[in-house]
PDB file of C-alpha atoms and ligand atoms in Angstrom:
ATOM      1  CA  MET A 264       0.000   0.000   0.000  1.00  0.00           C
ATOM      2  CA  THR A 265       1.340   3.439  -0.779  1.00  0.00           C
ATOM      3  CA  THR A 266       0.860   6.558   1.268  1.00  0.00           C
ATOM      4  CA  GLU A 267       0.107   9.970  -0.215  1.00  0.00           C
ATOM      5  CA  PHE A 268       2.613  12.672   0.634  1.00  0.00           C
ATOM      6  CA  VAL A 269       0.992  14.643   3.424  1.00  0.00           C
ATOM      7  CA  LYS A 270       2.669  17.688   4.868  1.00  0.00           C
ATOM      8  CA  THR A 271       2.478  18.469   8.539  1.00  0.00           C
ATOM      9  CA  PRO A 272       0.864  21.914   8.886  1.00  0.00           C
ATOM     10  CA  GLY A 273       3.588  24.507   9.203  1.00  0.00           C
ATOM     11  CA  TRP A 274       6.283  22.176   7.877  1.00  0.00           C
ATOM     12  CA  LEU A 275       8.416  23.568   5.055  1.00  0.00           C
ATOM     13  CA  ASP A 276       5.797  26.177   4.273  1.00  0.00           C
ATOM     14  CA  TRP A 277       7.540  27.269   1.105  1.00  0.00           C
ATOM     15  CA  TYR A 278       7.638  23.717  -0.241  1.00  0.00           C
ATOM     16  CA  ALA A 279       4.732  22.396  -2.291  1.00  0.00           C
ATOM     17  CA  GLY A 280       5.977  18.795  -1.985  1.00  0.00           C
ATOM     18  CA  PRO A 281       7.596  16.611  -4.597  1.00  0.00           C
ATOM     19  CA  THR A 282       6.104  16.222  -8.048  1.00  0.00           C
ATOM     20  CA  ARG A 283       5.611  12.718  -9.352  1.00  0.00           C
ATOM     21  CA  PRO A 284       8.709  11.655 -11.267  1.00  0.00           C
ATOM     22  CA  ALA A 285       8.337  10.882 -14.972  1.00  0.00           C
ATOM     23  CA  TYR A 286      10.980   8.166 -14.594  1.00  0.00           C
ATOM     24  CA  ARG A 287       9.526   5.048 -12.999  1.00  0.00           C
ATOM     25  CA  LEU A 288      11.912   3.544 -10.453  1.00  0.00           C
ATOM     26  CA  PRO A 289      12.623  -0.193 -10.731  1.00  0.00           C
ATOM     27  CA  GLU A 290      11.034  -2.496  -8.207  1.00  0.00           C
ATOM     28  CA  GLY A 291      13.128  -2.688  -5.037  1.00  0.00           C
ATOM     29  CA  ALA A 292      14.766   0.731  -5.502  1.00  0.00           C
ATOM     30  CA  VAL A 293      16.522   2.168  -2.436  1.00  0.00           C
ATOM     31  CA  ASP A 294      16.859   5.850  -1.504  1.00  0.00           C
ATOM     32  CA  ALA A 295      20.348   5.420  -0.020  1.00  0.00           C
ATOM     33  CA  HIS A 296      20.758   8.900   1.463  1.00  0.00           C
ATOM     34  CA  CYS A 297      18.034  10.717   3.377  1.00  0.00           C
ATOM     35  CA  HIS A 298      17.504  12.059   6.880  1.00  0.00           C
ATOM     36  CA  VAL A 299      14.998  12.493   9.659  1.00  0.00           C
ATOM     37  CA  PHE A 300      15.179  15.623  11.794  1.00  0.00           C
ATOM     38  CA  GLY A 301      13.585  15.570  15.235  1.00  0.00           C
ATOM     39  CA  PRO A 302      10.841  16.428  15.727  1.00  0.00           C
ATOM     40  CA  GLY A 303      12.854  18.660  18.030  1.00  0.00           C
ATOM     41  CA  ALA A 304      10.276  18.409  20.828  1.00  0.00           C
ATOM     42  CA  ALA A 305      10.796  14.629  21.003  1.00  0.00           C
ATOM     43  CA  PHE A 306      14.413  14.372  19.861  1.00  0.00           C
ATOM     44  CA  PRO A 307      16.238  17.615  20.672  1.00  0.00           C
ATOM     45  CA  TYR A 308      18.953  18.848  18.318  1.00  0.00           C
ATOM     46  CA  ALA A 309      22.535  18.567  19.543  1.00  0.00           C
ATOM     47  CA  PRO A 310      23.921  21.477  21.559  1.00  0.00           C
ATOM     48  CA  GLU A 311      27.104  21.435  19.419  1.00  0.00           C
ATOM     49  CA  ARG A 312      25.187  21.667  16.094  1.00  0.00           C
ATOM     50  CA  LYS A 313      26.169  24.233  13.470  1.00  0.00           C
ATOM     51  CA  TYR A 314      22.631  24.615  12.101  1.00  0.00           C
ATOM     52  CA  THR A 315      19.073  23.959  13.193  1.00  0.00           C
ATOM     53  CA  PRO A 316      17.002  22.279  10.507  1.00  0.00           C
ATOM     54  CA  CYS A 317      13.269  22.206  10.048  1.00  0.00           C
ATOM     55  CA  ASP A 318      11.684  19.179  11.702  1.00  0.00           C
ATOM     56  CA  ALA A 319      11.367  16.356   9.175  1.00  0.00           C
ATOM     57  CA  SER A 320       9.595  13.366  10.638  1.00  0.00           C
ATOM     58  CA  LYS A 321       9.725   9.642   9.961  1.00  0.00           C
ATOM     59  CA  GLU A 322       6.109   9.776   8.766  1.00  0.00           C
ATOM     60  CA  GLU A 323       6.961  12.412   6.174  1.00  0.00           C
ATOM     61  CA  LEU A 324       9.996  10.442   5.071  1.00  0.00           C
ATOM     62  CA  SER A 325       8.046   7.223   4.576  1.00  0.00           C
ATOM     63  CA  ALA A 326       5.332   9.128   2.682  1.00  0.00           C
ATOM     64  CA  LEU A 327       8.029  10.578   0.426  1.00  0.00           C
ATOM     65  CA  ARG A 328       9.524   7.110  -0.113  1.00  0.00           C
ATOM     66  CA  ASP A 329       6.142   5.763  -1.226  1.00  0.00           C
ATOM     67  CA  ARG A 330       5.240   8.733  -3.377  1.00  0.00           C
ATOM     68  CA  LEU A 331       8.495   8.584  -5.322  1.00  0.00           C
ATOM     69  CA  GLY A 332       8.305   4.797  -5.692  1.00  0.00           C
ATOM     70  CA  PHE A 333      11.187   3.639  -3.504  1.00  0.00           C
ATOM     71  CA  ALA A 334      10.864   0.307  -1.687  1.00  0.00           C
ATOM     72  CA  ARG A 335      13.354   1.122   1.059  1.00  0.00           C
ATOM     73  CA  ASN A 336      15.646   3.812   2.329  1.00  0.00           C
ATOM     74  CA  VAL A 337      18.855   4.449   4.253  1.00  0.00           C
ATOM     75  CA  ILE A 338      18.585   7.107   6.944  1.00  0.00           C
ATOM     76  CA  VAL A 339      21.858   8.904   7.528  1.00  0.00           C
ATOM     77  CA  GLN A 340      22.592  10.637  10.811  1.00  0.00           C
ATOM     78  CA  ALA A 341      23.118  14.345  10.200  1.00  0.00           C
ATOM     79  CA  THR A 342      25.387  16.571  12.249  1.00  0.00           C
ATOM     80  CA  CYS A 343      22.522  18.576  13.764  1.00  0.00           C
ATOM     81  CA  HIS A 344      21.731  15.518  15.919  1.00  0.00           C
ATOM     82  CA  GLY A 345      25.389  14.972  16.872  1.00  0.00           C
ATOM     83  CA  ALA A 346      25.964  11.449  18.216  1.00  0.00           C
ATOM     84  CA  ASP A 347      22.428  11.194  19.598  1.00  0.00           C
ATOM     85  CA  ASN A 348      21.023   8.655  17.172  1.00  0.00           C
ATOM     86  CA  ARG A 349      17.581   8.338  18.780  1.00  0.00           C
ATOM     87  CA  ALA A 350      15.544  10.060  16.048  1.00  0.00           C
ATOM     88  CA  MET A 351      17.170   7.912  13.355  1.00  0.00           C
ATOM     89  CA  VAL A 352      16.764   4.715  15.399  1.00  0.00           C
ATOM     90  CA  ASP A 353      13.132   5.559  16.122  1.00  0.00           C
ATOM     91  CA  ALA A 354      12.548   5.865  12.369  1.00  0.00           C
ATOM     92  CA  LEU A 355      14.335   2.551  11.706  1.00  0.00           C
ATOM     93  CA  ARG A 356      12.237   0.756  14.307  1.00  0.00           C
ATOM     94  CA  ALA A 357       9.022   2.161  12.833  1.00  0.00           C
ATOM     95  CA  SER A 358       9.974   1.167   9.295  1.00  0.00           C
ATOM     96  CA  GLY A 359       9.189  -2.534   9.539  1.00  0.00           C
ATOM     97  CA  GLY A 360      12.598  -3.446   8.125  1.00  0.00           C
ATOM     98  CA  ARG A 361      12.291  -1.055   5.179  1.00  0.00           C
ATOM     99  CA  ALA A 362      15.003   1.303   6.465  1.00  0.00           C
ATOM    100  CA  ARG A 363      18.634   0.900   7.415  1.00  0.00           C
ATOM    101  CA  GLY A 364      20.676   3.517   9.229  1.00  0.00           C
ATOM    102  CA  VAL A 365      24.077   5.153   9.362  1.00  0.00           C
ATOM    103  CA  ALA A 366      24.985   6.464  12.820  1.00  0.00           C
ATOM    104  CA  THR A 367      27.391   8.918  14.375  1.00  0.00           C
ATOM    105  CA  LEU A 368      29.450   7.447  17.202  1.00  0.00           C
ATOM    106  CA  ARG A 369      31.989   8.889  19.617  1.00  0.00           C
ATOM    107  CA  PRO A 370      35.082   7.052  20.865  1.00  0.00           C
ATOM    108  CA  GLY A 371      34.364   4.974  23.921  1.00  0.00           C
ATOM    109  CA  VAL A 372      31.060   3.714  22.524  1.00  0.00           C
ATOM    110  CA  THR A 373      30.450   0.306  24.079  1.00  0.00           C
ATOM    111  CA  ASP A 374      29.939  -2.986  22.318  1.00  0.00           C
ATOM    112  CA  ALA A 375      26.445  -3.208  23.841  1.00  0.00           C
ATOM    113  CA  GLU A 376      25.568   0.172  22.296  1.00  0.00           C
ATOM    114  CA  VAL A 377      26.840  -0.875  18.868  1.00  0.00           C
ATOM    115  CA  ARG A 378      24.946  -4.179  19.125  1.00  0.00           C
ATOM    116  CA  GLU A 379      21.722  -2.369  19.965  1.00  0.00           C
ATOM    117  CA  LEU A 380      22.161  -0.065  16.968  1.00  0.00           C
ATOM    118  CA  HIS A 381      22.886  -3.067  14.764  1.00  0.00           C
ATOM    119  CA  GLU A 382      19.708  -4.757  15.938  1.00  0.00           C
ATOM    120  CA  ALA A 383      17.765  -1.595  15.093  1.00  0.00           C
ATOM    121  CA  GLY A 384      19.130  -1.694  11.521  1.00  0.00           C
ATOM    122  CA  VAL A 385      22.258   0.477  11.595  1.00  0.00           C
ATOM    123  CA  ARG A 386      24.930  -0.757   9.184  1.00  0.00           C
ATOM    124  CA  GLY A 387      27.420   2.090   9.037  1.00  0.00           C
ATOM    125  CA  VAL A 388      29.005   4.993  10.875  1.00  0.00           C
ATOM    126  CA  ARG A 389      29.513   8.430   9.351  1.00  0.00           C
ATOM    127  CA  PHE A 390      32.673  10.525   9.594  1.00  0.00           C
ATOM    128  CA  ASN A 391      31.979  14.083   8.550  1.00  0.00           C
ATOM    129  CA  PHE A 392      34.997  16.233   7.611  1.00  0.00           C
ATOM    130  CA  VAL A 393      33.091  19.237   6.238  1.00  0.00           C
ATOM    131  CA  ARG A 394      34.271  22.170   8.322  1.00  0.00           C
ATOM    132  CA  ARG A 395      31.075  24.212   8.109  1.00  0.00           C
ATOM    133  CA  LEU A 396      29.246  21.214   9.668  1.00  0.00           C
ATOM    134  CA  VAL A 397      31.531  19.907  12.415  1.00  0.00           C
ATOM    135  CA  ASP A 398      34.656  20.598  14.448  1.00  0.00           C
ATOM    136  CA  ALA A 399      37.459  18.254  13.384  1.00  0.00           C
ATOM    137  CA  ALA A 400      37.670  14.996  15.332  1.00  0.00           C
ATOM    138  CA  PRO A 401      41.101  13.543  16.179  1.00  0.00           C
ATOM    139  CA  ARG A 402      41.889  10.731  13.750  1.00  0.00           C
ATOM    140  CA  ARG A 403      42.761   8.350  16.579  1.00  0.00           C
ATOM    141  CA  ASP A 404      39.198   8.822  17.898  1.00  0.00           C
ATOM    142  CA  LEU A 405      37.813   7.851  14.498  1.00  0.00           C
ATOM    143  CA  LEU A 406      40.012   4.757  14.384  1.00  0.00           C
ATOM    144  CA  ASP A 407      38.774   3.835  17.862  1.00  0.00           C
ATOM    145  CA  VAL A 408      35.213   3.920  16.501  1.00  0.00           C
ATOM    146  CA  VAL A 409      36.266   1.786  13.511  1.00  0.00           C
ATOM    147  CA  GLU A 410      37.580  -0.867  15.900  1.00  0.00           C
ATOM    148  CA  ARG A 411      34.173  -0.997  17.604  1.00  0.00           C
ATOM    149  CA  ILE A 412      32.139  -1.342  14.432  1.00  0.00           C
ATOM    150  CA  ALA A 413      34.387  -3.667  12.412  1.00  0.00           C
ATOM    151  CA  PRO A 414      33.144  -6.865  14.103  1.00  0.00           C
ATOM    152  CA  TYR A 415      29.600  -6.036  12.949  1.00  0.00           C
ATOM    153  CA  GLY A 416      30.551  -5.787   9.271  1.00  0.00           C
ATOM    154  CA  TRP A 417      29.655  -2.094   9.120  1.00  0.00           C
ATOM    155  CA  HIS A 418      31.156   0.420   6.706  1.00  0.00           C
ATOM    156  CA  VAL A 419      32.273   4.034   7.169  1.00  0.00           C
ATOM    157  CA  VAL A 420      30.450   6.782   5.275  1.00  0.00           C
ATOM    158  CA  VAL A 421      32.740   9.755   4.680  1.00  0.00           C
ATOM    159  CA  TYR A 422      31.725  13.286   3.762  1.00  0.00           C
ATOM    160  CA  PHE A 423      34.458  15.697   2.677  1.00  0.00           C
ATOM    161  CA  GLU A 424      35.101  18.563   0.276  1.00  0.00           C
ATOM    162  CA  ALA A 425      37.206  17.911  -2.849  1.00  0.00           C
ATOM    163  CA  ALA A 426      39.918  20.313  -1.644  1.00  0.00           C
ATOM    164  CA  ASP A 427      40.451  18.180   1.472  1.00  0.00           C
ATOM    165  CA  LEU A 428      40.970  14.861  -0.309  1.00  0.00           C
ATOM    166  CA  PRO A 429      44.775  15.169  -0.677  1.00  0.00           C
ATOM    167  CA  ASP A 430      45.130  15.611   3.082  1.00  0.00           C
ATOM    168  CA  LEU A 431      42.596  12.886   3.947  1.00  0.00           C
ATOM    169  CA  ARG A 432      43.493  10.313   1.305  1.00  0.00           C
ATOM    170  CA  ASP A 433      46.085   8.243   3.206  1.00  0.00           C
ATOM    171  CA  PHE A 434      44.066   8.309   6.404  1.00  0.00           C
ATOM    172  CA  LEU A 435      40.894   7.182   4.623  1.00  0.00           C
ATOM    173  CA  LEU A 436      42.728   4.418   2.809  1.00  0.00           C
ATOM    174  CA  SER A 437      44.055   3.170   6.155  1.00  0.00           C
ATOM    175  CA  ILE A 438      40.522   2.515   7.462  1.00  0.00           C
ATOM    176  CA  PRO A 439      40.173  -1.266   7.381  1.00  0.00           C
ATOM    177  CA  VAL A 440      36.457  -1.512   6.532  1.00  0.00           C
ATOM    178  CA  PRO A 441      34.543  -0.533   3.363  1.00  0.00           C
ATOM    179  CA  LEU A 442      34.131   3.196   2.707  1.00  0.00           C
ATOM    180  CA  VAL A 443      31.163   5.009   1.177  1.00  0.00           C
ATOM    181  CA  VAL A 444      31.848   8.534  -0.118  1.00  0.00           C
ATOM    182  CA  ASP A 445      29.013  11.049   0.107  1.00  0.00           C
ATOM    183  CA  HIS A 446      28.114  13.239  -2.852  1.00  0.00           C
ATOM    184  CA  MET A 447      31.089  12.279  -5.062  1.00  0.00           C
ATOM    185  CA  GLY A 448      33.505  14.005  -2.691  1.00  0.00           C
ATOM    186  CA  ARG A 449      31.891  17.353  -3.598  1.00  0.00           C
ATOM    187  CA  PRO A 450      33.649  18.172  -6.894  1.00  0.00           C
ATOM    188  CA  ASP A 451      33.796  21.705  -8.252  1.00  0.00           C
ATOM    189  CA  VAL A 452      31.549  21.124 -11.266  1.00  0.00           C
ATOM    190  CA  SER A 453      32.674  24.344 -12.937  1.00  0.00           C
ATOM    191  CA  LYS A 454      35.902  22.455 -13.655  1.00  0.00           C
ATOM    192  CA  ASP A 455      36.539  19.854 -16.347  1.00  0.00           C
ATOM    193  CA  PRO A 456      35.136  16.404 -15.419  1.00  0.00           C
ATOM    194  CA  ASP A 457      38.150  14.969 -17.258  1.00  0.00           C
ATOM    195  CA  GLY A 458      40.583  17.326 -15.533  1.00  0.00           C
ATOM    196  CA  PRO A 459      43.130  16.557 -12.782  1.00  0.00           C
ATOM    197  CA  ASP A 460      40.912  17.389  -9.784  1.00  0.00           C
ATOM    198  CA  PHE A 461      38.153  14.924 -10.564  1.00  0.00           C
ATOM    199  CA  GLU A 462      40.744  12.459 -11.818  1.00  0.00           C
ATOM    200  CA  ALA A 463      42.299  12.572  -8.312  1.00  0.00           C
ATOM    201  CA  PHE A 464      38.919  11.604  -6.894  1.00  0.00           C
ATOM    202  CA  LEU A 465      38.470   8.766  -9.385  1.00  0.00           C
ATOM    203  CA  ASP A 466      41.970   7.637  -8.552  1.00  0.00           C
ATOM    204  CA  PHE A 467      40.979   7.485  -4.889  1.00  0.00           C
ATOM    205  CA  LEU A 468      38.027   5.243  -5.818  1.00  0.00           C
ATOM    206  CA  ARG A 469      40.410   3.049  -7.839  1.00  0.00           C
ATOM    207  CA  ALA A 470      42.747   2.614  -4.853  1.00  0.00           C
ATOM    208  CA  ARG A 471      40.541  -0.079  -3.281  1.00  0.00           C
ATOM    209  CA  THR A 472      37.702  -2.205  -4.575  1.00  0.00           C
ATOM    210  CA  ASP A 473      35.593  -1.631  -1.461  1.00  0.00           C
ATOM    211  CA  ILE A 474      35.164   2.139  -1.797  1.00  0.00           C
ATOM    212  CA  TRP A 475      31.610   3.014  -2.787  1.00  0.00           C
ATOM    213  CA  CYS A 476      30.386   6.362  -4.049  1.00  0.00           C
ATOM    214  CA  LYS A 477      27.056   8.136  -3.736  1.00  0.00           C
ATOM    215  CA  VAL A 478      26.407   9.920  -7.028  1.00  0.00           C
ATOM    216  CA  THR A 479      24.066  12.232  -5.171  1.00  0.00           C
ATOM    217  CA  CYS A 480      23.278  15.869  -4.585  1.00  0.00           C
ATOM    218  CA  PRO A 481      23.258  17.555  -7.997  1.00  0.00           C
ATOM    219  CA  GLU A 482      21.182  20.207  -6.241  1.00  0.00           C
ATOM    220  CA  ARG A 483      24.109  20.959  -3.898  1.00  0.00           C
ATOM    221  CA  LEU A 484      26.903  20.657  -6.431  1.00  0.00           C
ATOM    222  CA  THR A 485      25.345  22.566  -9.311  1.00  0.00           C
ATOM    223  CA  VAL A 486      26.754  25.907 -10.337  1.00  0.00           C
ATOM    224  CA  SER A 487      24.217  26.454 -13.094  1.00  0.00           C
ATOM    225  CA  GLY A 488      21.608  26.446 -10.349  1.00  0.00           C
ATOM    226  CA  PRO A 489      18.065  25.268  -9.723  1.00  0.00           C
ATOM    227  CA  PRO A 490      15.620  24.578 -12.508  1.00  0.00           C
ATOM    228  CA  ALA A 491      13.493  27.298 -14.021  1.00  0.00           C
ATOM    229  CA  LEU A 492      10.080  27.614 -12.418  1.00  0.00           C
ATOM    230  CA  ASP A 493       8.283  26.908 -15.677  1.00  0.00           C
ATOM    231  CA  GLY A 494       7.737  23.187 -15.446  1.00  0.00           C
ATOM    232  CA  GLU A 495      11.144  22.480 -16.989  1.00  0.00           C
ATOM    233  CA  ARG A 496      12.125  18.959 -15.848  1.00  0.00           C
ATOM    234  CA  GLU A 497      15.778  19.128 -16.796  1.00  0.00           C
ATOM    235  CA  ALA A 498      17.860  20.517 -13.997  1.00  0.00           C
ATOM    236  CA  TYR A 499      21.372  20.479 -12.615  1.00  0.00           C
ATOM    237  CA  ARG A 500      22.816  19.388 -15.961  1.00  0.00           C
ATOM    238  CA  ASP A 501      26.323  20.611 -15.104  1.00  0.00           C
ATOM    239  CA  VAL A 502      26.622  17.741 -12.595  1.00  0.00           C
ATOM    240  CA  VAL A 503      25.723  15.017 -15.115  1.00  0.00           C
ATOM    241  CA  PRO A 504      29.194  14.412 -16.653  1.00  0.00           C
ATOM    242  CA  PHE A 505      30.744  13.950 -13.207  1.00  0.00           C
ATOM    243  CA  ALA A 506      28.167  11.480 -11.949  1.00  0.00           C
ATOM    244  CA  ARG A 507      28.110   9.640 -15.240  1.00  0.00           C
ATOM    245  CA  ARG A 508      31.850   9.094 -15.204  1.00  0.00           C
ATOM    246  CA  VAL A 509      31.591   7.490 -11.777  1.00  0.00           C
ATOM    247  CA  VAL A 510      28.583   5.334 -12.693  1.00  0.00           C
ATOM    248  CA  GLU A 511      30.227   4.089 -15.877  1.00  0.00           C
ATOM    249  CA  GLU A 512      33.598   3.275 -14.306  1.00  0.00           C
ATOM    250  CA  PHE A 513      32.286   1.847 -11.020  1.00  0.00           C
ATOM    251  CA  PRO A 514      28.828   0.444 -11.843  1.00  0.00           C
ATOM    252  CA  ASP A 515      28.942  -2.043  -8.961  1.00  0.00           C
ATOM    253  CA  ARG A 516      29.758   0.419  -6.213  1.00  0.00           C
ATOM    254  CA  VAL A 517      27.581   3.439  -6.820  1.00  0.00           C
ATOM    255  CA  LEU A 518      24.543   4.413  -4.748  1.00  0.00           C
ATOM    256  CA  TRP A 519      21.857   7.036  -5.200  1.00  0.00           C
ATOM    257  CA  GLY A 520      19.632   8.959  -2.804  1.00  0.00           C
ATOM    258  CA  THR A 521      17.502  12.064  -2.509  1.00  0.00           C
ATOM    259  CA  ASP A 522      19.181  13.741   0.503  1.00  0.00           C
ATOM    260  CA  TRP A 523      15.670  14.734   1.633  1.00  0.00           C
ATOM    261  CA  PRO A 524      14.965  17.121   3.335  1.00  0.00           C
ATOM    262  CA  HIS A 525      18.023  18.862   1.905  1.00  0.00           C
ATOM    263  CA  PRO A 526      19.531  20.594   4.958  1.00  0.00           C
ATOM    264  CA  ASN A 527      21.360  23.876   4.469  1.00  0.00           C
ATOM    265  CA  LEU A 528      20.054  24.519   0.978  1.00  0.00           C
ATOM    266  CA  THR A 529      18.898  28.071   1.296  1.00  0.00           C
ATOM    267  CA  ASP A 530      18.547  29.120  -2.341  1.00  0.00           C
ATOM    268  CA  HIS A 531      15.839  26.629  -3.300  1.00  0.00           C
ATOM    269  CA  MET A 532      13.959  23.624  -1.978  1.00  0.00           C
ATOM    270  CA  PRO A 533      14.651  20.793  -4.424  1.00  0.00           C
ATOM    271  CA  ASP A 534      11.766  18.889  -5.945  1.00  0.00           C
ATOM    272  CA  ASP A 535      12.534  15.251  -5.149  1.00  0.00           C
ATOM    273  CA  GLY A 536      10.454  14.107  -8.127  1.00  0.00           C
ATOM    274  CA  LEU A 537      12.750  16.093 -10.364  1.00  0.00           C
ATOM    275  CA  LEU A 538      15.778  14.583  -8.641  1.00  0.00           C
ATOM    276  CA  VAL A 539      14.486  11.095  -9.483  1.00  0.00           C
ATOM    277  CA  ASP A 540      14.207  12.233 -13.098  1.00  0.00           C
ATOM    278  CA  PHE A 541      17.911  13.067 -12.937  1.00  0.00           C
ATOM    279  CA  VAL A 542      18.820   9.373 -12.601  1.00  0.00           C
ATOM    280  CA  PRO A 543      18.458   8.300 -16.264  1.00  0.00           C
ATOM    281  CA  HIS A 544      20.863  11.100 -17.235  1.00  0.00           C
ATOM    282  CA  ILE A 545      23.635   9.736 -15.029  1.00  0.00           C
ATOM    283  CA  ALA A 546      22.844   6.021 -15.515  1.00  0.00           C
ATOM    284  CA  PRO A 547      21.815   5.855 -19.161  1.00  0.00           C
ATOM    285  CA  THR A 548      20.877   2.165 -19.469  1.00  0.00           C
ATOM    286  CA  PRO A 549      18.271   0.106 -17.586  1.00  0.00           C
ATOM    287  CA  GLU A 550      21.036  -2.222 -16.429  1.00  0.00           C
ATOM    288  CA  LEU A 551      23.117   0.595 -14.930  1.00  0.00           C
ATOM    289  CA  ARG A 552      20.024   2.011 -13.241  1.00  0.00           C
ATOM    290  CA  HIS A 553      19.146  -1.356 -11.761  1.00  0.00           C
ATOM    291  CA  ARG A 554      22.609  -1.722 -10.274  1.00  0.00           C
ATOM    292  CA  LEU A 555      22.615   1.846  -8.942  1.00  0.00           C
ATOM    293  CA  LEU A 556      19.143   1.796  -7.442  1.00  0.00           C
ATOM    294  CA  VAL A 557      18.533  -1.851  -6.509  1.00  0.00           C
ATOM    295  CA  ASP A 558      21.462  -4.295  -6.678  1.00  0.00           C
ATOM    296  CA  ASN A 559      24.185  -2.177  -5.071  1.00  0.00           C
ATOM    297  CA  PRO A 560      22.267  -0.762  -2.108  1.00  0.00           C
ATOM    298  CA  THR A 561      20.649  -4.137  -1.457  1.00  0.00           C
ATOM    299  CA  ARG A 562      24.053  -5.812  -1.386  1.00  0.00           C
ATOM    300  CA  LEU A 563      25.424  -3.216   1.020  1.00  0.00           C
ATOM    301  CA  TYR A 564      22.434  -2.745   3.342  1.00  0.00           C
ATOM    302  CA  TRP A 565      20.254  -5.864   2.990  1.00  0.00           C
ATOM    303  CA  PRO A 566      22.783  -8.558   1.985  1.00  0.00           C
ATOM    304  CA  GLU A 567      20.435 -11.219   3.351  1.00  0.00           C
ATOM    305  CA  ALA A 568      17.901 -10.221   0.649  1.00  0.00           C
ATOM    306  CA  ASP A 569      20.460 -10.040  -2.166  1.00  0.00           C
TER     307      ASP A 569
HETATM  308  C1  0GY B 219      23.867  16.089   3.660  1.00  0.00           C
HETATM  309  C2  0GY B 219      24.592  17.330   3.469  1.00  0.00           C
HETATM  310  C3  0GY B 219      24.781  18.314   4.386  1.00  0.00           C
HETATM  311  C4  0GY B 219      24.573  18.172   5.792  1.00  0.00           C
HETATM  312  C5  0GY B 219      24.975  17.110   6.510  1.00  0.00           C
HETATM  313  O1  0GY B 219      25.276  15.907   8.448  1.00  0.00           O
HETATM  314  C6  0GY B 219      24.915  16.982   7.969  1.00  0.00           C
HETATM  315  O2  0GY B 219      24.519  17.918   8.646  1.00  0.00           O
HETATM  316  O3  0GY B 219      25.518  16.063   5.906  1.00  0.00           O
HETATM  317  C7  0GY B 219      25.328  19.593   3.882  1.00  0.00           C
HETATM  318  O4  0GY B 219      25.057  20.633   4.508  1.00  0.00           O
HETATM  319  O5  0GY B 219      26.035  19.581   2.831  1.00  0.00           O
HETATM  320  O6  0GY B 219      24.256  15.059   3.119  1.00  0.00           O
HETATM  321  O7  0GY B 219      22.875  16.103   4.380  1.00  0.00           O
END
């Protein structure tokens, strides 16, 4: 049964809600990057946060999932909740097995805590290196967390800016569990997709066979900007050549997601239906789309169903 997208009164008042995508997602498609925020009254935002988002509830997220045609989703802990994973875990528990999670953990986390998160559906931990979002964590603290999660077969999701890759590269490659890179390592899409900067990122992906890449967030990476408000369904085209290069070279380790509800985007609220319509541009064949949307995320997050 599918649920209509229903907005909570007062929620994202400027946002009409997603349009229905023209592209029909394959059966079993996974939105591999989205968030829940609060509600703040039940799950307060972290005191150390750098921004306060709008509340974005688990009910709204599951309605979005159904409206767009996804079977399942992966809820990623965002920095505004710090290492308090309760809102994300609450959403996982309410999902009936249709959501997996990626948590934020601090050093010293106990095995019992990791086990409880695993039982709730968490399968990864996120290390965020984006300076506008977090204060830098000591690398030894991150490695301490890796030691705790490794026995559970989890991976590490990493979020960094392209300019920081040279400094991070050796450290990231030393992490002894699979890595998942958020948003293609945030390339500068005004540069040449065949130029040295993006080549350095591709070279990082080539360094190990267990580094995955989310070909997500054209709405964040675009320089040409949001779509025209005239019903035009082609948007964010400057990001296409970058994502397409990754999909074509690494078809078995790419993931896609909406990034709903798009924290920190102040210039426009993306239409998630339009974002779904972006997928055929970056994965031009049905086979590539099936790997991107179904096979790869299922293998990583629901291996028992693969
Ligand atoms: C995203 C992107 C952003 C925010 C976070 O954890 C976060 O707060 O990742 C961003 O501002 O670029 O993936 O949600």
